[in-house]
Coordinates of C-alpha atoms in Angstrom, one line a residue:
Chain A
M201 CA 0.0 0.0 0.0
E202 CA 1.4 3.3 -1.1
I203 CA 0.9 6.6 0.7
K204 CA 2.6 9.5 -1.0
A205 CA 4.3 12.0 1.2
D206 CA 3.6 15.1 -0.8
L207 CA -0.2 14.7 -0.8
K208 CA -2.9 15.7 1.7
Y209 CA -5.7 13.2 2.7
T210 CA -9.2 13.1 3.9
K211 CA -10.6 10.7 6.5
E212 CA -12.8 9.4 3.7
H213 CA -9.7 8.3 1.8
E214 CA -9.4 10.9 -0.9
W215 CA -6.1 12.5 -1.8
I216 CA -5.5 16.1 -3.0
K217 CA -2.6 17.8 -4.6
L218 CA -2.6 21.5 -5.0
D219 CA -0.8 23.0 -8.1
G220 CA -1.2 26.8 -8.2
E221 CA -4.9 27.5 -8.1
V222 CA -6.0 24.1 -9.2
A223 CA -6.0 20.9 -7.1
T224 CA -6.2 17.3 -8.4
V225 CA -8.3 14.8 -6.4
G226 CA -8.4 11.1 -6.4
I227 CA -8.9 8.1 -4.0
T228 CA -6.0 6.5 -2.2
D229 CA -4.3 3.3 -2.9
Y230 CA -5.7 2.0 0.4
A231 CA -9.2 2.9 -0.7
Q232 CA -9.0 1.2 -4.1
G233 CA -7.6 -1.9 -2.4
E234 CA -10.5 -2.0 0.1
L235 CA -13.2 -1.4 -2.7
G236 CA -11.8 -4.1 -5.0
D237 CA -12.5 -3.9 -8.8
V238 CA -13.9 -0.5 -9.5
V239 CA -16.6 -0.7 -12.2
F240 CA -18.0 2.8 -12.4
V241 CA -17.6 6.4 -11.1
E242 CA -20.2 9.0 -11.3
L243 CA -18.5 12.4 -11.4
P244 CA -19.8 16.0 -11.5
K245 CA -19.8 18.2 -14.6
V246 CA -17.1 20.8 -15.3
G247 CA -18.2 24.0 -13.7
A248 CA -20.1 22.4 -10.8
A249 CA -19.5 23.7 -7.3
V250 CA -18.1 21.4 -4.7
A251 CA -17.8 22.0 -1.0
Q252 CA -15.2 20.7 1.5
M253 CA -16.3 17.3 2.9
K254 CA -19.5 17.2 0.9
P255 CA -20.1 14.4 -1.6
F256 CA -19.3 15.2 -5.2
G257 CA -19.8 11.8 -6.8
T258 CA -20.0 8.1 -6.2
I259 CA -17.6 5.2 -6.8
E260 CA -18.9 1.8 -7.5
A261 CA -17.1 -1.5 -7.1
V262 CA -18.6 -5.0 -7.8
K263 CA -20.3 -5.3 -4.5
A264 CA -20.1 -1.9 -2.9
V265 CA -20.6 1.7 -3.6
S266 CA -19.3 4.7 -1.8
E267 CA -19.7 8.4 -1.8
L268 CA -16.7 10.5 -2.9
F269 CA -16.0 13.5 -0.7
S270 CA -14.4 16.7 -1.9
P271 CA -11.3 17.6 0.2
I272 CA -11.8 21.2 -0.7
T273 CA -14.3 23.9 -1.7
G274 CA -14.2 25.2 -5.2
E275 CA -15.4 24.7 -8.8
V276 CA -14.8 21.6 -10.9
A277 CA -12.2 22.5 -13.5
A278 CA -11.7 19.1 -15.2
V279 CA -13.1 15.6 -15.0
N280 CA -11.1 12.5 -15.9
S281 CA -12.9 11.3 -19.0
T282 CA -10.9 8.1 -19.4
L283 CA -12.8 6.7 -16.4
E284 CA -16.1 6.8 -18.3
T285 CA -14.9 3.9 -20.5
D286 CA -12.4 2.2 -18.1
A287 CA -12.9 2.8 -14.4
T288 CA -10.3 0.1 -13.5
V289 CA -7.6 2.7 -14.1
I290 CA -8.4 3.7 -10.5
N291 CA -7.3 0.3 -9.3
K292 CA -4.1 0.3 -11.4
D293 CA -2.9 3.8 -10.8
P294 CA -4.9 5.7 -8.1
Y295 CA -2.4 8.5 -7.7
G296 CA -1.7 9.0 -11.4
E297 CA -3.9 8.0 -14.4
G298 CA -6.8 7.2 -12.0
W299 CA -7.3 10.8 -10.8
L300 CA -11.0 11.8 -10.6
I301 CA -11.4 15.6 -10.9
K302 CA -9.5 18.9 -10.8
I303 CA -10.9 21.6 -8.6
K304 CA -10.3 25.4 -8.9
V305 CA -9.6 26.1 -5.3
K306 CA -11.6 28.8 -3.5
N307 CA -9.8 28.9 -0.2
P308 CA -6.3 27.2 -0.1
K309 CA -6.4 27.5 3.7
E310 CA -8.9 24.7 3.8
L311 CA -6.0 22.3 3.1
D312 CA -4.7 22.9 6.6
S313 CA -7.6 20.9 8.0
L314 CA -6.8 17.8 6.0
L315 CA -4.6 14.9 7.1
T316 CA -0.9 14.8 6.3
A317 CA 0.6 11.6 4.9
E318 CA 1.8 10.8 8.4
K319 CA -1.6 11.2 10.0
Y320 CA -3.3 9.2 7.2
K321 CA -0.8 6.4 7.6
E322 CA -1.6 6.3 11.3
M323 CA -5.3 6.2 10.5
V324 CA -5.3 3.3 8.1
A325 CA -2.6 1.3 9.9
V326 CA -4.4 -1.8 11.2
Chain B
M168 CA -44.5 -19.7 12.5
S169 CA -47.9 -20.3 14.0
Y170 CA -50.5 -17.5 14.1
V171 CA -52.0 -17.1 17.6
P172 CA -54.6 -14.4 17.9
N173 CA -54.5 -12.5 21.2
T174 CA -57.4 -13.0 23.6
D175 CA -59.3 -10.4 25.6
A176 CA -57.1 -11.3 28.6
D177 CA -53.9 -10.8 26.5
R178 CA -55.1 -7.4 25.3
K179 CA -56.0 -6.3 28.8
K180 CA -52.5 -7.3 30.0
M181 CA -50.9 -5.4 27.2
L182 CA -52.9 -2.3 27.9
E183 CA -51.9 -2.5 31.5
V184 CA -48.2 -2.7 30.6
I185 CA -48.6 0.4 28.4
G186 CA -50.5 2.1 31.1
V187 CA -53.8 2.9 29.4
S188 CA -57.2 1.4 30.2
R189 CA -58.7 1.2 26.7
F190 CA -57.3 0.7 23.2
E191 CA -59.0 3.9 22.2
D192 CA -56.8 5.9 24.6
L193 CA -53.9 5.1 22.4
L194 CA -55.6 7.0 19.6
D195 CA -56.1 10.2 21.6
A196 CA -53.3 11.9 19.7
V197 CA -55.4 11.6 16.5
P198 CA -58.1 14.4 16.3
K199 CA -61.6 13.1 16.7
E200 CA -62.9 14.6 13.4
V201 CA -60.4 12.6 11.3
R202 CA -61.3 9.3 13.0
L203 CA -63.9 6.9 11.7
Q204 CA -66.9 7.3 14.0
E205 CA -68.9 4.3 12.8
P206 CA -68.2 0.6 12.3
L207 CA -66.6 -0.4 9.0
K208 CA -69.1 -1.3 6.4
I209 CA -68.3 -4.9 6.0
P210 CA -70.7 -7.8 6.0
P211 CA -70.7 -10.2 9.0
P212 CA -68.7 -13.4 8.8
A213 CA -69.9 -16.0 6.3
S214 CA -69.7 -19.8 6.3
E215 CA -67.6 -21.5 3.6
L216 CA -70.8 -22.5 1.9
E217 CA -72.3 -19.0 1.8
L218 CA -69.0 -17.5 0.8
F219 CA -68.6 -19.8 -2.2
A220 CA -72.2 -19.1 -3.3
D221 CA -71.5 -15.4 -3.1
L222 CA -68.3 -15.7 -5.0
R223 CA -69.9 -17.8 -7.7
K224 CA -72.6 -15.2 -8.1
L225 CA -70.0 -12.5 -8.5
S226 CA -68.0 -14.5 -11.0
R227 CA -71.0 -15.0 -13.2
Q228 CA -71.0 -11.3 -13.8
N229 CA -67.8 -11.6 -15.7
V230 CA -67.9 -11.7 -19.4
P231 CA -64.7 -13.5 -20.4
V232 CA -63.4 -13.0 -23.9
S233 CA -63.6 -16.7 -24.4
V234 CA -67.5 -16.6 -24.4
S235 CA -68.2 -13.2 -25.8
N236 CA -67.4 -11.5 -29.1
S237 CA -65.1 -8.9 -27.7
F238 CA -63.4 -6.0 -29.5
L239 CA -61.9 -4.5 -26.3
G240 CA -58.3 -3.2 -26.5
G241 CA -56.9 0.1 -25.2
G242 CA -53.8 -1.5 -23.8
F243 CA -54.9 -5.1 -23.2
Y244 CA -55.5 -7.4 -26.1
D245 CA -57.0 -10.8 -26.7
H246 CA -54.1 -12.3 -28.7
F247 CA -53.4 -16.0 -29.3
T248 CA -51.2 -18.0 -26.9
P249 CA -50.0 -21.5 -27.7
A250 CA -51.4 -24.0 -25.1
A251 CA -47.9 -25.1 -24.3
A252 CA -47.0 -21.7 -22.8
D253 CA -49.6 -22.0 -20.0
F254 CA -48.6 -25.6 -19.4
I255 CA -44.9 -24.8 -19.1
I256 CA -45.2 -22.0 -16.6
R257 CA -47.4 -24.1 -14.4
R258 CA -44.3 -26.2 -13.6
P259 CA -43.6 -25.7 -9.9
E260 CA -40.0 -24.5 -10.6
F261 CA -41.5 -21.5 -12.4
L262 CA -44.7 -21.0 -10.5
T263 CA -43.2 -21.0 -7.1
S264 CA -39.8 -19.4 -7.6
Y265 CA -39.2 -16.4 -5.5
T266 CA -36.8 -13.5 -5.6
P267 CA -33.6 -14.6 -7.2
Y268 CA -31.1 -12.8 -5.1
Q269 CA -29.2 -15.9 -4.2
A270 CA -27.7 -16.6 -7.6
E271 CA -26.4 -20.0 -6.5
V272 CA -29.9 -21.4 -6.0
A273 CA -31.7 -19.3 -8.6
Q274 CA -29.8 -20.1 -11.8
G275 CA -32.9 -21.2 -13.7
T276 CA -34.9 -18.1 -12.8
L277 CA -31.9 -15.9 -13.6
Q278 CA -31.3 -17.5 -16.9
I279 CA -34.9 -17.1 -17.9
I280 CA -34.8 -13.4 -17.0
Y281 CA -31.6 -13.1 -19.0
E282 CA -33.4 -14.8 -22.0
F283 CA -36.4 -12.5 -21.5
Q284 CA -34.2 -9.4 -21.6
S285 CA -32.4 -10.7 -24.7
L286 CA -35.7 -11.3 -26.4
I287 CA -37.0 -7.8 -25.5
C288 CA -33.8 -6.4 -26.9
A289 CA -34.2 -8.4 -30.1
L290 CA -37.8 -7.4 -30.4
T291 CA -37.2 -3.6 -29.8
K292 CA -33.7 -3.4 -31.3
M293 CA -32.7 -1.7 -28.1
E294 CA -29.3 -2.3 -26.4
A295 CA -30.5 -3.2 -22.8
A296 CA -33.6 -4.4 -21.1
N297 CA -34.5 -5.0 -17.5
A298 CA -36.2 -8.0 -15.9
S299 CA -39.7 -6.4 -16.4
L300 CA -41.8 -3.9 -14.3
Y301 CA -45.3 -4.2 -13.0
D302 CA -47.1 -3.0 -16.1
G303 CA -47.0 -0.7 -19.1
A304 CA -48.2 2.3 -17.0
S305 CA -45.4 2.0 -14.4
A306 CA -42.9 1.5 -17.2
V307 CA -44.0 4.8 -18.8
A308 CA -43.7 6.6 -15.5
E309 CA -40.3 5.1 -14.7
A310 CA -39.0 6.0 -18.1
A311 CA -40.1 9.6 -17.6
L312 CA -38.3 9.8 -14.2
M313 CA -35.2 8.2 -15.8
A314 CA -35.1 10.7 -18.6
A315 CA -35.6 13.5 -16.1
H316 CA -32.7 12.3 -14.0
A317 CA -30.4 11.7 -17.0
T318 CA -31.1 15.2 -18.5
E319 CA -31.4 17.0 -15.2
R320 CA -34.6 18.6 -16.6
K321 CA -38.1 18.7 -15.2
E322 CA -40.5 18.9 -18.0
I323 CA -42.1 15.7 -19.4
L324 CA -43.8 16.1 -22.7
V325 CA -46.6 13.6 -23.5
T326 CA -49.1 13.4 -26.4
E327 CA -52.8 13.2 -26.5
G328 CA -52.2 9.8 -27.9
L329 CA -50.8 8.4 -24.7
N330 CA -53.0 5.8 -23.1
P331 CA -55.0 7.9 -20.5
N332 CA -54.4 5.2 -17.8
Y333 CA -50.6 5.5 -18.3
L334 CA -50.9 9.3 -18.1
A335 CA -52.8 8.9 -14.8
V336 CA -50.1 6.7 -13.4
L337 CA -47.4 9.1 -14.6
E338 CA -49.2 12.1 -13.0
T339 CA -49.5 10.1 -9.7
Y340 CA -45.7 9.5 -9.9
V341 CA -45.0 13.2 -10.3
T342 CA -47.5 14.4 -7.7
G343 CA -45.8 16.9 -5.5
G344 CA -44.6 19.1 -8.3
A345 CA -41.0 17.9 -8.8
Y346 CA -41.8 17.4 -12.5
Q347 CA -44.3 19.0 -14.9
V348 CA -46.2 16.9 -17.4
R349 CA -47.4 18.8 -20.5
S350 CA -49.5 17.3 -23.3
I351 CA -49.4 18.0 -27.0
P352 CA -52.7 17.6 -28.9
L353 CA -52.9 15.3 -31.9
G354 CA -53.3 16.7 -35.3
P355 CA -56.6 16.2 -37.3
S356 CA -55.2 13.0 -38.8
G357 CA -54.6 11.5 -35.4
Q358 CA -50.8 11.9 -35.4
I359 CA -48.4 14.3 -33.7
E360 CA -47.5 17.0 -36.2
P361 CA -43.8 17.9 -36.4
E362 CA -44.5 21.6 -36.4
M363 CA -46.6 21.3 -33.2
L364 CA -43.9 19.3 -31.5
K365 CA -41.3 21.9 -32.5
K366 CA -43.4 24.6 -30.9
A367 CA -44.0 22.6 -27.7
I368 CA -40.5 21.2 -27.1
S369 CA -37.6 23.2 -25.6
E370 CA -34.3 22.9 -23.9
K371 CA -36.3 22.5 -20.6
T372 CA -37.9 19.2 -21.9
A373 CA -36.5 16.1 -20.4
A374 CA -38.4 13.7 -22.6
L375 CA -41.0 13.3 -25.2
I376 CA -43.2 10.2 -24.5
L377 CA -44.6 9.0 -27.8
Q378 CA -47.0 6.1 -28.0
T379 CA -47.1 4.4 -31.4
P380 CA -49.5 3.0 -32.4
N381 CA -51.1 5.6 -30.1
F382 CA -54.1 5.1 -27.8
F383 CA -56.5 5.7 -30.8
G384 CA -54.6 3.1 -32.9
C385 CA -52.8 5.6 -35.2
L386 CA -49.2 4.9 -36.1
E387 CA -47.0 8.0 -35.4
E388 CA -44.2 9.2 -37.7
A389 CA -41.6 8.5 -35.1
K390 CA -38.7 8.8 -37.5
E391 CA -39.7 12.3 -38.4
L392 CA -40.1 13.4 -34.8
E393 CA -36.8 11.9 -33.5
P394 CA -34.5 14.7 -34.7
I395 CA -36.7 17.3 -33.2
V396 CA -36.5 15.6 -29.8
H397 CA -32.7 15.1 -29.9
T398 CA -32.0 18.6 -31.2
V399 CA -33.1 20.1 -27.9
G400 CA -31.2 17.4 -26.0
A401 CA -34.3 15.6 -24.7
K402 CA -34.8 11.9 -24.4
F403 CA -37.1 10.1 -26.8
V404 CA -39.3 7.6 -24.9
A405 CA -41.2 5.3 -27.2
V406 CA -44.3 3.4 -26.0
F407 CA -44.7 0.4 -28.3
D408 CA -47.1 -2.5 -28.9
P409 CA -45.0 -5.6 -28.8
I410 CA -47.1 -7.5 -31.4
S411 CA -46.9 -4.5 -33.8
L412 CA -43.1 -4.9 -33.9
G413 CA -43.6 -7.9 -36.1
M414 CA -44.5 -5.3 -38.8
V415 CA -43.7 -1.7 -37.8
T416 CA -40.3 -0.1 -37.2
P417 CA -39.0 -1.0 -33.7
P418 CA -38.0 1.8 -31.3
G419 CA -34.2 1.0 -31.7
E420 CA -34.4 1.7 -35.4
F421 CA -35.9 5.2 -35.0
N422 CA -33.2 6.0 -32.3
A423 CA -35.5 6.0 -29.2
D424 CA -33.5 6.3 -26.0
I425 CA -36.0 4.4 -23.9
A426 CA -38.7 2.0 -25.1
V427 CA -41.5 0.8 -22.8
A428 CA -44.6 -1.2 -23.2
E429 CA -47.4 -3.2 -21.7
G430 CA -46.3 -6.8 -22.5
Q431 CA -49.6 -8.5 -21.8
S432 CA -50.0 -9.3 -25.5
L433 CA -47.1 -11.6 -25.2
G434 CA -48.9 -14.6 -23.9
V435 CA -50.5 -13.1 -20.7
P436 CA -54.2 -13.8 -20.6
I437 CA -56.7 -11.0 -20.0
S438 CA -57.8 -11.7 -16.5
Y439 CA -59.9 -9.1 -14.8
G440 CA -57.5 -6.1 -14.9
G441 CA -54.3 -8.0 -14.6
P442 CA -51.7 -9.4 -14.2
A443 CA -49.7 -7.3 -16.6
V444 CA -46.0 -7.1 -17.3
G445 CA -44.1 -3.9 -18.1
L446 CA -41.4 -4.0 -20.7
F447 CA -38.5 -1.6 -20.3
A448 CA -35.5 -1.2 -22.6
A449 CA -33.0 1.5 -23.1
K450 CA -29.8 2.5 -24.8
R451 CA -26.6 1.1 -23.3
E452 CA -25.5 4.5 -22.0
L453 CA -28.6 4.7 -19.7
V454 CA -28.2 1.2 -18.3
R455 CA -27.0 2.5 -14.8
R456 CA -30.1 4.6 -14.5
M457 CA -32.5 1.8 -15.3
P458 CA -35.1 0.9 -12.7
G459 CA -35.7 -2.6 -11.4
R460 CA -33.5 -5.6 -11.7
I461 CA -31.2 -6.7 -14.5
A462 CA -29.8 -10.2 -14.9
A463 CA -26.5 -10.7 -16.6
R464 CA -24.4 -13.7 -17.8
T465 CA -21.0 -14.1 -16.4
T466 CA -18.4 -16.8 -15.8
D467 CA -17.5 -18.3 -12.4
A468 CA -14.0 -19.0 -11.1
E469 CA -13.8 -22.2 -13.2
G470 CA -14.9 -20.4 -16.3
K471 CA -18.4 -21.9 -16.4
I472 CA -21.3 -19.7 -17.4
G473 CA -23.4 -18.4 -14.6
Y474 CA -26.2 -15.9 -14.3
V475 CA -26.4 -13.1 -11.7
L476 CA -28.4 -10.0 -10.9
T477 CA -26.1 -7.2 -11.9
L478 CA -25.7 -3.4 -11.3
Q479 CA -27.3 -4.0 -7.9
T480 CA -25.9 -0.9 -6.4
R481 CA -28.7 1.0 -8.1
E482 CA -31.2 -1.0 -6.2
Q483 CA -32.8 -0.5 -2.9
H484 CA -31.2 -3.2 -0.9
I485 CA -27.7 -1.7 -1.0
R486 CA -28.3 2.1 -1.0
R487 CA -31.9 2.7 -0.4
E488 CA -31.6 6.5 -0.4
K489 CA -29.7 6.5 -3.7
A490 CA -31.8 3.9 -5.5
T491 CA -32.8 5.0 -9.0
S492 CA -36.4 4.0 -8.5
N493 CA -38.8 2.7 -5.9
I494 CA -39.3 -0.4 -7.9
C495 CA -37.6 -3.4 -6.3
T496 CA -39.0 -6.4 -7.9
N497 CA -40.3 -7.6 -11.3
Q498 CA -43.3 -9.6 -12.7
G499 CA -41.3 -12.8 -12.6
L500 CA -44.0 -15.3 -13.6
M501 CA -45.4 -13.0 -16.3
A502 CA -42.0 -12.3 -17.7
T503 CA -41.4 -16.1 -17.8
L504 CA -44.7 -16.6 -19.6
S505 CA -43.7 -13.9 -22.2
T506 CA -40.4 -15.6 -22.7
V507 CA -42.0 -18.9 -23.2
F508 CA -44.5 -17.3 -25.5
M509 CA -41.9 -15.6 -27.6
S510 CA -39.8 -18.7 -27.9
L511 CA -42.8 -20.8 -29.0
V512 CA -44.3 -18.2 -31.5
G513 CA -40.9 -17.1 -32.9
K514 CA -40.1 -14.3 -35.3
Q515 CA -42.4 -15.7 -38.0
G516 CA -45.3 -16.3 -35.7
L517 CA -45.1 -12.8 -34.3
L518 CA -45.0 -11.4 -37.9
Q519 CA -48.0 -13.6 -38.7
M520 CA -50.0 -12.4 -35.7
A521 CA -49.2 -8.8 -36.6
R522 CA -50.2 -9.2 -40.2
L523 CA -53.4 -11.0 -39.4
S524 CA -54.4 -8.4 -36.7
Y525 CA -53.6 -5.6 -39.2
A526 CA -55.6 -7.2 -42.0
K527 CA -58.6 -8.1 -39.9
A528 CA -58.7 -4.7 -38.2
H529 CA -58.6 -3.0 -41.7
Y530 CA -61.3 -5.4 -42.9
T531 CA -63.4 -4.4 -39.9
A532 CA -62.9 -0.7 -40.5
A533 CA -63.8 -1.0 -44.2
L534 CA -66.9 -3.0 -43.4
L535 CA -68.1 -0.4 -40.9
E536 CA -67.2 2.4 -43.3
S537 CA -69.3 0.7 -46.0
K538 CA -72.2 1.0 -43.6
G539 CA -71.7 4.8 -43.4
F540 CA -69.6 5.0 -40.2
K541 CA -66.5 7.2 -40.2
R542 CA -63.2 6.7 -38.5
V543 CA -62.3 9.5 -36.2
Y544 CA -58.8 9.8 -37.6
S545 CA -57.4 9.2 -41.1
A546 CA -53.8 8.2 -40.1
P547 CA -52.6 4.7 -40.8
F548 CA -53.5 2.3 -38.0
F549 CA -52.3 -1.0 -36.9
K550 CA -55.0 -3.2 -35.1
E551 CA -57.2 -0.6 -33.4
F552 CA -59.2 2.4 -34.5
A553 CA -61.6 5.0 -33.2
L554 CA -65.0 5.2 -34.8
E555 CA -67.3 8.2 -34.8
L556 CA -70.9 7.3 -33.9
P557 CA -74.1 9.3 -34.3
V558 CA -75.1 8.3 -30.7
P559 CA -73.1 8.1 -27.4
A560 CA -70.8 5.0 -27.5
S561 CA -72.2 3.9 -24.1
K562 CA -75.6 3.2 -25.8
V563 CA -73.9 1.1 -28.5
V564 CA -72.0 -0.8 -25.9
S565 CA -75.0 -1.6 -23.7
R566 CA -77.2 -2.5 -26.7
L567 CA -74.6 -4.8 -28.3
R568 CA -73.9 -6.5 -24.9
K569 CA -77.3 -8.0 -25.1
S570 CA -76.2 -9.9 -28.2
N571 CA -73.0 -10.9 -26.4
I572 CA -70.9 -8.5 -28.4
V573 CA -68.5 -6.2 -26.7
P574 CA -67.9 -3.6 -29.4
G575 CA -65.0 -1.8 -27.8
I576 CA -64.2 1.0 -25.4
D577 CA -66.5 4.0 -24.9
L578 CA -64.0 6.8 -25.2
G579 CA -66.4 9.1 -23.3
K580 CA -65.1 7.4 -20.2
Y581 CA -61.8 9.2 -20.6
D582 CA -62.9 12.4 -22.3
K583 CA -66.4 13.8 -22.4
K584 CA -65.7 15.4 -25.8
R585 CA -65.3 11.9 -27.1
K586 CA -68.6 10.4 -25.8
N587 CA -69.6 9.5 -29.4
Q588 CA -66.4 7.7 -30.1
L589 CA -65.8 3.9 -29.8
L590 CA -62.3 2.4 -29.8
I591 CA -62.4 -1.0 -31.6
A592 CA -59.5 -3.5 -31.4
V593 CA -59.2 -6.5 -33.7
T594 CA -56.7 -9.2 -33.2
E595 CA -55.8 -12.3 -35.2
K596 CA -58.3 -14.3 -33.1
K597 CA -61.3 -12.7 -34.7
L598 CA -63.1 -14.7 -37.2
R599 CA -64.9 -13.3 -40.2
A600 CA -68.2 -14.2 -38.6
D601 CA -67.3 -12.3 -35.4
I602 CA -66.5 -9.2 -37.4
E603 CA -69.6 -9.5 -39.4
S604 CA -71.8 -9.9 -36.4
L605 CA -70.2 -6.7 -34.9
A606 CA -71.0 -4.9 -38.2
E607 CA -74.5 -6.2 -38.2
G608 CA -75.1 -5.2 -34.6
M609 CA -73.7 -1.8 -35.3
S610 CA -76.0 -1.4 -38.4
F611 CA -78.7 -0.4 -36.0
F612 CA -76.8 2.8 -35.3
R613 CA -75.7 3.6 -38.8
P614 CA -75.7 7.3 -39.6
Q615 CA -78.8 8.4 -41.3
T616 CA -78.7 9.2 -45.0
G617 CA -82.1 10.9 -45.4
S618 CA -84.8 9.2 -43.4
G619 CA -84.7 12.1 -41.0
I620 CA -84.9 10.0 -37.8
A621 CA -81.9 10.2 -35.7
P622 CA -80.7 6.7 -34.6
E623 CA -81.3 7.7 -31.0
R624 CA -84.9 8.4 -31.6
K625 CA -85.3 5.3 -33.6
L626 CA -83.8 3.4 -30.7
E627 CA -86.3 5.0 -28.3
A628 CA -89.2 4.2 -30.7
A629 CA -88.1 0.6 -30.7
G630 CA -88.2 0.6 -26.9
Q631 CA -84.5 -0.1 -26.6
V632 CA -83.4 2.6 -24.2

């Protein structure tokens, strides 16, 4: 299980990486492992508003389905369209090709309330 | 589990525990004026002997299509069913099977649902079908909601040609104001006119629900209407007659997004008002929004074929609050019957049923026209047509009933403006003699061509009303 040191995490197992004004969001390696084979993701449209720790979509595996929570408040700037045809990319590369959405961040200070890699590691350590 | 009714002593004890003296005290919170103040109007208990006598008396009031000359349609039709179909579904494996959630013990049921879905796809030329819904009406309403969710729009456009019973169910579904239902009138020929549709439809429209053949039997120009619907980004919901697809263009070929129907014609007998079976098919891209259950074929760990209920995360038992619909079951036995029916009748048989129904309906219309009656609409029709009468249709119905003929549906029941219109359905089962006796019975009401006496007066003079 991989936890990248340069990312921030939510308690709901999303990761976020801020790059200038825009942040990329995905689910963690731990989360994809727990879900199993991802078959479908339902994502918002570009331009939709998202709020910190409010659901922005759903992720569906063979036998389970979960909400996706936004780590930050802002506006959806991009959606990973490759997931429409092949959601298993999330299993293969959760921190890379399997990203979900990009968010134009409204208030970067919100990042402070998220978990560091260290804290996330503590949380998921069984 | 045994059923043990509670005694007066039990009840007294229970009331004591709760801390009230009478059962009625428990209802104190309900205002007096909304409570029933009188005993329920139900008859006293009856012995088995009395009960059966009563039920027999009631059942004698039925006029089954097997003993009457019936031209009733309007959504339920007396089509032929091979005797084998009924025999096959009476096998206990089919008759008693329950909900197939445990795939490992329900392979037969799951396979037959899968076959049913495949046959519906083949029939409609649509990409995906579900395991069936309750009836055509709920299928229409579910299709409307699905289109509204998919487009994130709130306006449902229907036509005057939509079965009024389906419209009533749709309106019940949307009660509360989340969605608006608007209706487009039919043109003088009995079809939706492209210009009228263009005016009525907009980028607020979630779906056009088009029934073809429509409630009045007229075939709609679905191919012409399709681009108008898709130009504004709305979904095209087609309500079809499964038997007609032996002859007319199936919904998949005119690019419908969702195709729904009452499947009763596919082997299900007309039995009081039911049972029915709702058919529901859609384009592949909408499959995750489809209501109800869907069976799929897969392979197990050893590579052997197995059948499962799939896409279950849309269903109520996993995420109730996120379910795409309130429907959580299907008409299992009726879907099985339809599957058996379709496999026995086959492609050629279906085509033959369609052609015979068409030919006999047109023969009936021509015969009635030769007696001076006029069809309400001039558009091409399949097996059903509306006839304009010089008297209220209710009078024709009650008079012909005396000769054991049920001439059709009095359209005044649905619309007062149509009280002189009769909806006549003719299937392949009608014999020439049946049709001729209808025409003969109707002759009494033929429009006058000069005698000056209105048929109604003539009827009164003859002491018939």
